[in-house]
Coordinates of C-alpha atoms and ligand atoms in Angstrom, one line a residue:
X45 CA 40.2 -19.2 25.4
X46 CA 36.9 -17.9 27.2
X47 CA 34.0 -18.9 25.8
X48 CA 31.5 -16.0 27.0
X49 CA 34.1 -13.5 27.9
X50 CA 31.2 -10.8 27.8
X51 CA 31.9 -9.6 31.4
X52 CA 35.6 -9.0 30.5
X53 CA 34.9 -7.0 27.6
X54 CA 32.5 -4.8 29.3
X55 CA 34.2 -3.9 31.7
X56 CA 36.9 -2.4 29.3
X57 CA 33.9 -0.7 27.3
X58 CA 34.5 -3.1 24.4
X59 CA 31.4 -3.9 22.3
X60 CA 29.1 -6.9 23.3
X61 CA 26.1 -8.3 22.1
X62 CA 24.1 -8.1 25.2
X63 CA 24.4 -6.5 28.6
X64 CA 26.7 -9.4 30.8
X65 CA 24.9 -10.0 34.0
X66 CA 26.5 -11.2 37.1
X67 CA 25.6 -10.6 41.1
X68 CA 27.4 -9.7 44.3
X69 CA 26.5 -12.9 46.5
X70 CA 25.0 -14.7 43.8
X71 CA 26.5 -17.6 45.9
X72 CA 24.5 -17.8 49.1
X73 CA 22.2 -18.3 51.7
X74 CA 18.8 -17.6 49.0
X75 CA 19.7 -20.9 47.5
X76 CA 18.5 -24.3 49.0
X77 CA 21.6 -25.7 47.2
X78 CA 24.2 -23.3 48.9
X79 CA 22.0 -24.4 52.2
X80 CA 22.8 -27.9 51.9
X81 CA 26.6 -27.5 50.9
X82 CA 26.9 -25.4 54.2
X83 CA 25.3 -27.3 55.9
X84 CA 28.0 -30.0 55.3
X85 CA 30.5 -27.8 56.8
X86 CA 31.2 -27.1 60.6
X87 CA 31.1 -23.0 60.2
X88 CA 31.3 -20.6 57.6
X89 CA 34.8 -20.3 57.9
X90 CA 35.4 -24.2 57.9
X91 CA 33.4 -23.8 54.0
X92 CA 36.2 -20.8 53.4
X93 CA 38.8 -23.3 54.1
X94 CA 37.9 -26.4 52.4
X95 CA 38.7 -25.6 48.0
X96 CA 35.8 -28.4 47.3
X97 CA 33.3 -26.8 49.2
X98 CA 34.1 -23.2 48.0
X99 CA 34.6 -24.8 44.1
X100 CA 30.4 -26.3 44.8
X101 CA 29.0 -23.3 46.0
X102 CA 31.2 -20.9 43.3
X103 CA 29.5 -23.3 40.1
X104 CA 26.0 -23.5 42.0
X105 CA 24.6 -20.0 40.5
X106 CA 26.5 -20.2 37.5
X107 CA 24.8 -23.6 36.4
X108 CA 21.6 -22.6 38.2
X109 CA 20.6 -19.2 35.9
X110 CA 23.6 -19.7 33.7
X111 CA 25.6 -15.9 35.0
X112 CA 28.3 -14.4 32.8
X113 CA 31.0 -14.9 35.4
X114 CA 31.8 -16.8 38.2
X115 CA 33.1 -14.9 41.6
X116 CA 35.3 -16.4 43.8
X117 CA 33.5 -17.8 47.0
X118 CA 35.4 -16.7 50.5
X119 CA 35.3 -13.6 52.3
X120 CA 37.2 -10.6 52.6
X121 CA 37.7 -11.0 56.5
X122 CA 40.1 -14.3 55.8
X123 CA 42.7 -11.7 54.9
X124 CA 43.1 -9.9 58.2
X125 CA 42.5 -13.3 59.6
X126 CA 46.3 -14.0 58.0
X127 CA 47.5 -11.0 59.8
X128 CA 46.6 -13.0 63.1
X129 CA 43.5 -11.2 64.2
X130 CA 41.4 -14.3 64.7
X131 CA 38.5 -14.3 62.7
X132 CA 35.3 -16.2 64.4
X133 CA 31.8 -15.5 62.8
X134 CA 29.1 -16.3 65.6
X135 CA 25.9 -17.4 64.4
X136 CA 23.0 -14.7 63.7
X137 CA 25.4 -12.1 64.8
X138 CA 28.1 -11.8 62.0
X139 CA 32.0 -11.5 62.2
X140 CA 34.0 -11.2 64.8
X141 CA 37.7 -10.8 65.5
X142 CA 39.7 -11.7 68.7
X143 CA 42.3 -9.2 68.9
X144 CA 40.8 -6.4 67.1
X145 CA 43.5 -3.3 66.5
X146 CA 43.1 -1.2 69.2
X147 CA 47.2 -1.1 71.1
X148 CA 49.9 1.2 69.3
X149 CA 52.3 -2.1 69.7
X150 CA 50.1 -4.2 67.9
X151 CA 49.2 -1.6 64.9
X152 CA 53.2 -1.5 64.7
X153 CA 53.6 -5.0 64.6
X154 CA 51.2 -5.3 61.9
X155 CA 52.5 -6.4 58.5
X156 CA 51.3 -8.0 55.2
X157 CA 51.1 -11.9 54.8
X158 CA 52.4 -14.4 52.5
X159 CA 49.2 -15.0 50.5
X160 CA 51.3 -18.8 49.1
X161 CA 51.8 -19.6 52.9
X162 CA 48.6 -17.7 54.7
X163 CA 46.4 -18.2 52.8
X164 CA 46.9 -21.1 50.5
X165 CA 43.7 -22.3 51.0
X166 CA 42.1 -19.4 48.9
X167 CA 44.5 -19.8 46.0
X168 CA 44.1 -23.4 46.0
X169 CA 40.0 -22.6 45.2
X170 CA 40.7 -20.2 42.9
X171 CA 42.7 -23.3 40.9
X172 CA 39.7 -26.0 41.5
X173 CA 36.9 -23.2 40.8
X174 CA 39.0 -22.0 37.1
X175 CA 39.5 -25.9 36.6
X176 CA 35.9 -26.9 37.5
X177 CA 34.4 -23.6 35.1
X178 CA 36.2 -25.4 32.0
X179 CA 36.6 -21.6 30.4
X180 CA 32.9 -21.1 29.8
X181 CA 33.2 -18.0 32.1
X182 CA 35.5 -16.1 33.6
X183 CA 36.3 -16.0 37.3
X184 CA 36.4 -12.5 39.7
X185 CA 38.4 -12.6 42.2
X186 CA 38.2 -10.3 45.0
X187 CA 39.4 -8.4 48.3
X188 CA 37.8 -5.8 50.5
X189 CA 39.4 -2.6 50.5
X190 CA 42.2 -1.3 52.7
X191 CA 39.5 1.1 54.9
X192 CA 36.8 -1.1 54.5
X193 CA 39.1 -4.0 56.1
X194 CA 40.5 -1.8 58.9
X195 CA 37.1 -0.6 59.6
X196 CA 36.4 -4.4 60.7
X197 CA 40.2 -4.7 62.2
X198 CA 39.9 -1.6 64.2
X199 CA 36.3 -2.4 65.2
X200 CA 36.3 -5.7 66.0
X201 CA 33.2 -7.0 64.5
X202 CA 30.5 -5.4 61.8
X203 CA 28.0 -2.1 62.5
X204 CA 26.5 0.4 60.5
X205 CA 28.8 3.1 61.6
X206 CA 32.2 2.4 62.5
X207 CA 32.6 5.1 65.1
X208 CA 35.7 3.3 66.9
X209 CA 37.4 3.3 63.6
X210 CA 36.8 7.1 62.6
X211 CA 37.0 8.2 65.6
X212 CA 40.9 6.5 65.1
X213 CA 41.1 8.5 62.0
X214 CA 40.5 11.4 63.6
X215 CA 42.3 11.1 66.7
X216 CA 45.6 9.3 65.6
X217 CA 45.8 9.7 62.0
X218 CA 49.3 8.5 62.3
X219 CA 48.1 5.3 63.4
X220 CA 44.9 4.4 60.9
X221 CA 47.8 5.5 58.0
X222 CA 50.0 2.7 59.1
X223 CA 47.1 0.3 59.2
X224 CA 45.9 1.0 55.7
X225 CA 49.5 1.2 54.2
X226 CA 50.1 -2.7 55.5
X227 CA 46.4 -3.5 54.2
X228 CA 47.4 -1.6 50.8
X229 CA 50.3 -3.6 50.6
X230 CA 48.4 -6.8 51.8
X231 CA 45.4 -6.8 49.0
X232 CA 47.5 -5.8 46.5
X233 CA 50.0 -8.9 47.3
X234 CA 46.5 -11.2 47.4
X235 CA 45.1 -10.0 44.5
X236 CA 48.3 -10.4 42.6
X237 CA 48.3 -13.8 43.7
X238 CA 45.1 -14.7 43.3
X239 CA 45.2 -13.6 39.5
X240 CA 48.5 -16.0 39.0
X241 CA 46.4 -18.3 40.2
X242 CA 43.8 -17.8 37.4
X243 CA 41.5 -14.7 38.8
X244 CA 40.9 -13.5 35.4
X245 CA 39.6 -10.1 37.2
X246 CA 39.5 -8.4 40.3
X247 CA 37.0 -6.5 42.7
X248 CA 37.7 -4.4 45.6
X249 CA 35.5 -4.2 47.9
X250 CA 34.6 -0.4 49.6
X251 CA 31.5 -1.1 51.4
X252 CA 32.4 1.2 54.0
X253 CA 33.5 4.2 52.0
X254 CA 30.1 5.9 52.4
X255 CA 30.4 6.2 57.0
X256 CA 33.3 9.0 55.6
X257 CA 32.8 12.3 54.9
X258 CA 34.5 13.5 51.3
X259 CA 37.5 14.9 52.9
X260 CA 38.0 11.4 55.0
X261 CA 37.0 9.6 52.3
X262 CA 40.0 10.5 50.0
X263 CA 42.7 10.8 52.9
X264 CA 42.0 7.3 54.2
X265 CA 40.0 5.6 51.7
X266 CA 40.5 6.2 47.7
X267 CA 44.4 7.1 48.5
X268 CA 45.0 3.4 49.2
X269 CA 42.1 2.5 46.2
X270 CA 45.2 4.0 44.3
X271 CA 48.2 2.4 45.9
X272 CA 46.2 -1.0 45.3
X273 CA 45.4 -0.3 41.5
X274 CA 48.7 1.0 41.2
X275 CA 50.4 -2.4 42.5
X276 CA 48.2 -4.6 40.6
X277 CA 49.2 -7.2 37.9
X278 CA 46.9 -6.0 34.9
X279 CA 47.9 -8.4 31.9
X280 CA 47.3 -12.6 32.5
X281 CA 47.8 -14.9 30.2
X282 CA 47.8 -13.0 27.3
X283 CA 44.9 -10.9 28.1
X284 CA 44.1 -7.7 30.2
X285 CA 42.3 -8.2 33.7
X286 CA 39.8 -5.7 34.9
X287 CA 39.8 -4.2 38.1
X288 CA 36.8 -3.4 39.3
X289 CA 36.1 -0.8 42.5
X290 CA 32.9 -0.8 44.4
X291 CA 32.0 2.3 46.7
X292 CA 29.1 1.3 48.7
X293 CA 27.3 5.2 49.2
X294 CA 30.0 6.6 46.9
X295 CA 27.5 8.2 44.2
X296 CA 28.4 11.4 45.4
X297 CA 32.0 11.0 44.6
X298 CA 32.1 9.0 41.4
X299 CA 34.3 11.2 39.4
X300 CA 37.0 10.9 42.1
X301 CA 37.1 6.9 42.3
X302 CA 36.9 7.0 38.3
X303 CA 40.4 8.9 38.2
X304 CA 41.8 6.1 41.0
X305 CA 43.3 3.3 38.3
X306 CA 40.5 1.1 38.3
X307 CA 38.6 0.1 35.0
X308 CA 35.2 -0.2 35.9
X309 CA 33.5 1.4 38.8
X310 CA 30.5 -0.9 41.1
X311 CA 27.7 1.5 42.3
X312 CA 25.1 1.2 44.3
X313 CA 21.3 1.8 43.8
X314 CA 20.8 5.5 45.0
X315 CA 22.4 7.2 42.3
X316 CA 21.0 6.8 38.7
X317 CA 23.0 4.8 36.0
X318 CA 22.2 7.6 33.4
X319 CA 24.0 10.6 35.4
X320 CA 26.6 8.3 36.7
X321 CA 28.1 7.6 33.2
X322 CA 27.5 11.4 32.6
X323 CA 30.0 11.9 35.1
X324 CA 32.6 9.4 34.7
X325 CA 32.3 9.4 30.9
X326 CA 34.7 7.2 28.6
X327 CA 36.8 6.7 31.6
X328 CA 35.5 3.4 33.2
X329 CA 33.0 1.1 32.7
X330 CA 29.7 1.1 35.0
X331 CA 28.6 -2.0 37.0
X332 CA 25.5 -2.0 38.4
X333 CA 22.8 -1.0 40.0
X334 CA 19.3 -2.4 41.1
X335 CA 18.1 -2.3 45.0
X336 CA 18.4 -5.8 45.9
X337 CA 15.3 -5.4 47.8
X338 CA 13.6 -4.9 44.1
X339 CA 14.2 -8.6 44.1
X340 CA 11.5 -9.1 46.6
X341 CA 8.6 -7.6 44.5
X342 CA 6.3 -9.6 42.2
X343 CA 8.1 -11.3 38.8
X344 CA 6.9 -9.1 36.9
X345 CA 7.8 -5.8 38.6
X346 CA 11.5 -7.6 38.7
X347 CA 11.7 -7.2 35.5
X348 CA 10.0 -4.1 34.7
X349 CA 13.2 -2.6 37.5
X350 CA 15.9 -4.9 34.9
X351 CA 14.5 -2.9 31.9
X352 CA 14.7 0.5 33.9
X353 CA 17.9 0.1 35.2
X354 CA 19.3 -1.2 31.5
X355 CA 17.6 2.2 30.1
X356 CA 19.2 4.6 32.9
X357 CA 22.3 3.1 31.1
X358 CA 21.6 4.0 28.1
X359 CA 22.9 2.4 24.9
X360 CA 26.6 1.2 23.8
X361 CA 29.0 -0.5 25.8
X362 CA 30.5 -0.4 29.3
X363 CA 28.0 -1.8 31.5
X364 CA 27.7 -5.2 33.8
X365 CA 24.4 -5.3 34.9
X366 CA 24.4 -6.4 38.8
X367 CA 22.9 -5.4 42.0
X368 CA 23.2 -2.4 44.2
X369 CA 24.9 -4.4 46.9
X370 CA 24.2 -8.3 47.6
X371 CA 21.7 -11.0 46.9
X372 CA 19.4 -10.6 50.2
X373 CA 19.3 -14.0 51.7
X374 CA 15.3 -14.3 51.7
X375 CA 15.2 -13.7 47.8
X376 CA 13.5 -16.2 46.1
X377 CA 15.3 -18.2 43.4
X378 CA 12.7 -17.7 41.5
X379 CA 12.7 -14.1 40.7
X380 CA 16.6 -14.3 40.1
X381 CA 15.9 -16.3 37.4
X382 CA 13.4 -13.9 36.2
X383 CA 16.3 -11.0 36.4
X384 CA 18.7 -12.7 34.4
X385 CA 16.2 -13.3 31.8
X386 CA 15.3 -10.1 31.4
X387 CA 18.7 -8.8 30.9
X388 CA 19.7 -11.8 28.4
X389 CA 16.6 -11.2 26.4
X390 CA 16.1 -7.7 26.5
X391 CA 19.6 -5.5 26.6
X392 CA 20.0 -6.5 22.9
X393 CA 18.9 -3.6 21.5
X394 CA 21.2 -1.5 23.5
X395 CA 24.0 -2.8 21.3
X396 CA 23.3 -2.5 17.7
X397 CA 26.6 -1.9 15.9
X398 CA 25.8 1.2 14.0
X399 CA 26.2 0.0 10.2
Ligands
CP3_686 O1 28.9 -14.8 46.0 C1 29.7 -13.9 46.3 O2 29.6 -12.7 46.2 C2 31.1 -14.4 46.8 C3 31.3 -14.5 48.2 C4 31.4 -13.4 49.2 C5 31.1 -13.5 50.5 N1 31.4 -12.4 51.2 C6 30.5 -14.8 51.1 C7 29.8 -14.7 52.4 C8 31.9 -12.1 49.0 C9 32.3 -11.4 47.8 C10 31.9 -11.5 50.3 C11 32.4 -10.1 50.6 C12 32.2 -9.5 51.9 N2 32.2 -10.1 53.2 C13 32.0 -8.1 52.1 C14 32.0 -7.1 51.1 C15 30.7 -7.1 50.3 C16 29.5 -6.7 51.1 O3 28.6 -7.6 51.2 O4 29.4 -5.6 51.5 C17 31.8 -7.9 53.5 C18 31.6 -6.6 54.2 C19 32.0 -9.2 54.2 C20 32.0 -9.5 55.6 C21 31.0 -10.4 56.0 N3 30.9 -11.7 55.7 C22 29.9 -10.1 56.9 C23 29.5 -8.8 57.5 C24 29.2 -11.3 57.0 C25 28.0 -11.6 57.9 C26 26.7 -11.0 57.4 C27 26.1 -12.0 56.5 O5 25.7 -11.6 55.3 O6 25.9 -13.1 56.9 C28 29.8 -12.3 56.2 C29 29.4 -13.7 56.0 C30 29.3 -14.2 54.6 N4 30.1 -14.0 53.6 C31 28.2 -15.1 54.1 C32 28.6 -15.4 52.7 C33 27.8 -16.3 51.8 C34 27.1 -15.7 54.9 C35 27.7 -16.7 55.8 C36 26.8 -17.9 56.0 O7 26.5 -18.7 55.1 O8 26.3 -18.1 57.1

């Protein structure tokens, strides 16, 4: 049994005494600790691989500021890294991959690994990390999303647009469909396995969503959000296990991804918390949404931005308080600490039981 299961019950819009706080890349680079522990390790990706390392750097936040739940530390690359891509991340520049998707033969070769055999290594952290949180929290598990993976398959590397892979979309439609049917198949098979293993929710990961327009959005994006939901375990255990979908830049199309299976929807910081629920309304919970660069500004206007974004929410249930997008790696510790604070201390009176 959980002992703070706040997160879980938020996301299914069941009561709670206080708004649950947790943060994209609350395990990272802004911490001194997560520094060290990196530092022990040859790359990134050797960290990825080694269940000790990932199980350190997972707990590190969580003991730190004391977060409602603990997410799984990897990446989402290590999955097309299975398919045989070759995933390398170069110092300062970001990931690369050595046979990026680019040859008909190869996109037809393509096909969905074992996560036991392929990625063993993952699973394995998710067992030491569940061990080593001793049910005081729960543990997310997560996976980027079938575009947002091919967008970085098809590509190569990271940018800001992704022109190679739309302009694939466009061009051979045939082909991108193929891709994101393996990778629909692929998540949904890691995720799967990653809750046996203890995940006791999930998060997919659409940080490219916003480079498409709406039409191309729901063609090759939230039609494989579906497949994914639709494929994935959803009781553990004895208890239901939230899935979670994040659309970075997809304000504009939130009462879309709130019919796509999911129970809580992750947005980012340019749409207000107030009309988002508006729009979705008792169908998913909300997780979200300061600018992580509000992290930046002085204590005190920290947490004057917590108590905003807690009243754009509004009152009643349904809502993880989080970031817009990730914990910026020159944050200081310092004003995290003053976040979570704020949310502990003042979202209390947003959940009054009405007697
Ligand atoms: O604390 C957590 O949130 C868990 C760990 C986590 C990482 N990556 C660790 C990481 C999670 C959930 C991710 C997801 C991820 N990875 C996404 C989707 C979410 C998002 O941020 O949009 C994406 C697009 C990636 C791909 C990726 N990984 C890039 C583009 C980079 C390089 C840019 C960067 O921030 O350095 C990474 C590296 C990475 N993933 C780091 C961490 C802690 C930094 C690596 C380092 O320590 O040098």
């Amino acid at each position: 049994m959980l002992k703070n299961d706040r997160v879980l019950r938020a996301l299914l819009r069941e009561p709670v005494d206080r708004t649950p706080i947790w943060l994209m890349r609350q395990a990272g680079r802004y911490l001194p600790e997560y520094r060290q522990t990196r530092a022990r390790a040859e790359s990134f990706l050797d960290l990825c691989r080694s269940p000790d390392l990932c199980t350190e750097v997972a707990l590190q936040p969580i003991v730190r500021y004391g977060f409602d739940a603990a997410i799984l530390f990897s990446d989402i690359l290590t999955l097309p890294d299975a398919m045989g891509l070759g995933l390398r991340f170069v110092e300062g520049e970001g990931p690369r991959f050595e046979q990026p998707l680019r040859e008909e033969w190869a996109i037809r070769n393509l096909s969905p690994p074992d996560p036991e055999l392929e990625l063993g290594y993952v699973l394995e952290a998710v067992r030491m990390i569940k061990r080593a949180l001793a049910d005081e929290v729960p543990l997310i598990g997560f996976a980027g999303s079938p575009w947002t993976l091919a967008c970085y398959m098809v590509e190569g590397a990271g940018n800001s647009d992704f022109t190679v892979a739309k302009q694939m979309a466009f061009s051979r439609p045939d082909l991108m469909h193929r891709i994101l049917q393996v990778n629909a198949t692929a998540v949904a098979d890691y995720l799967n396995a990653q809750i046996a293993a203890g995940a006791d929710a999930v998060m997919l990961f659409d940080t490219w969503g916003g480079v498409l327009s709406e039409a191309s959005f729901i063609e090759f994006s939230l039609k494989y959000l579906e497949l994914v939901c639709a494929r994935l375990t959803r009781t553990a255990r004895g208890r239901r296990v939230p899935v979670i979908v994040f659309v970075k830049g997809g304000g504009v199309w939130l009462k879309q991804i709130a019919e796509c299976g999911a129970d809580a929807i992750g947005v980012d910081w340019t749409i207000d918390l107030g009309r988002a629920r508006a729009q979705v309304g008792d169908r998913v919970a909300l997780q979200g949404n300061l600018d992580p660069v509000a992290l930046l500004a002085p204590p005190e206007r920290v947490a004057q931005e917590a108590v905003r974004v807690l009243e754009s929410y509004g009152e009643g249930p349904g809502h993880v308080f989080n970031l817009g997008h990730g914990v910026l790696p020159e944050t200081p510790p310092e004003h995290v600490a003053v976040l979570v604070e704020t949310v502990q201390h003042q979202s209390g009176r947003f959940h009054r039981s009405p007697e």
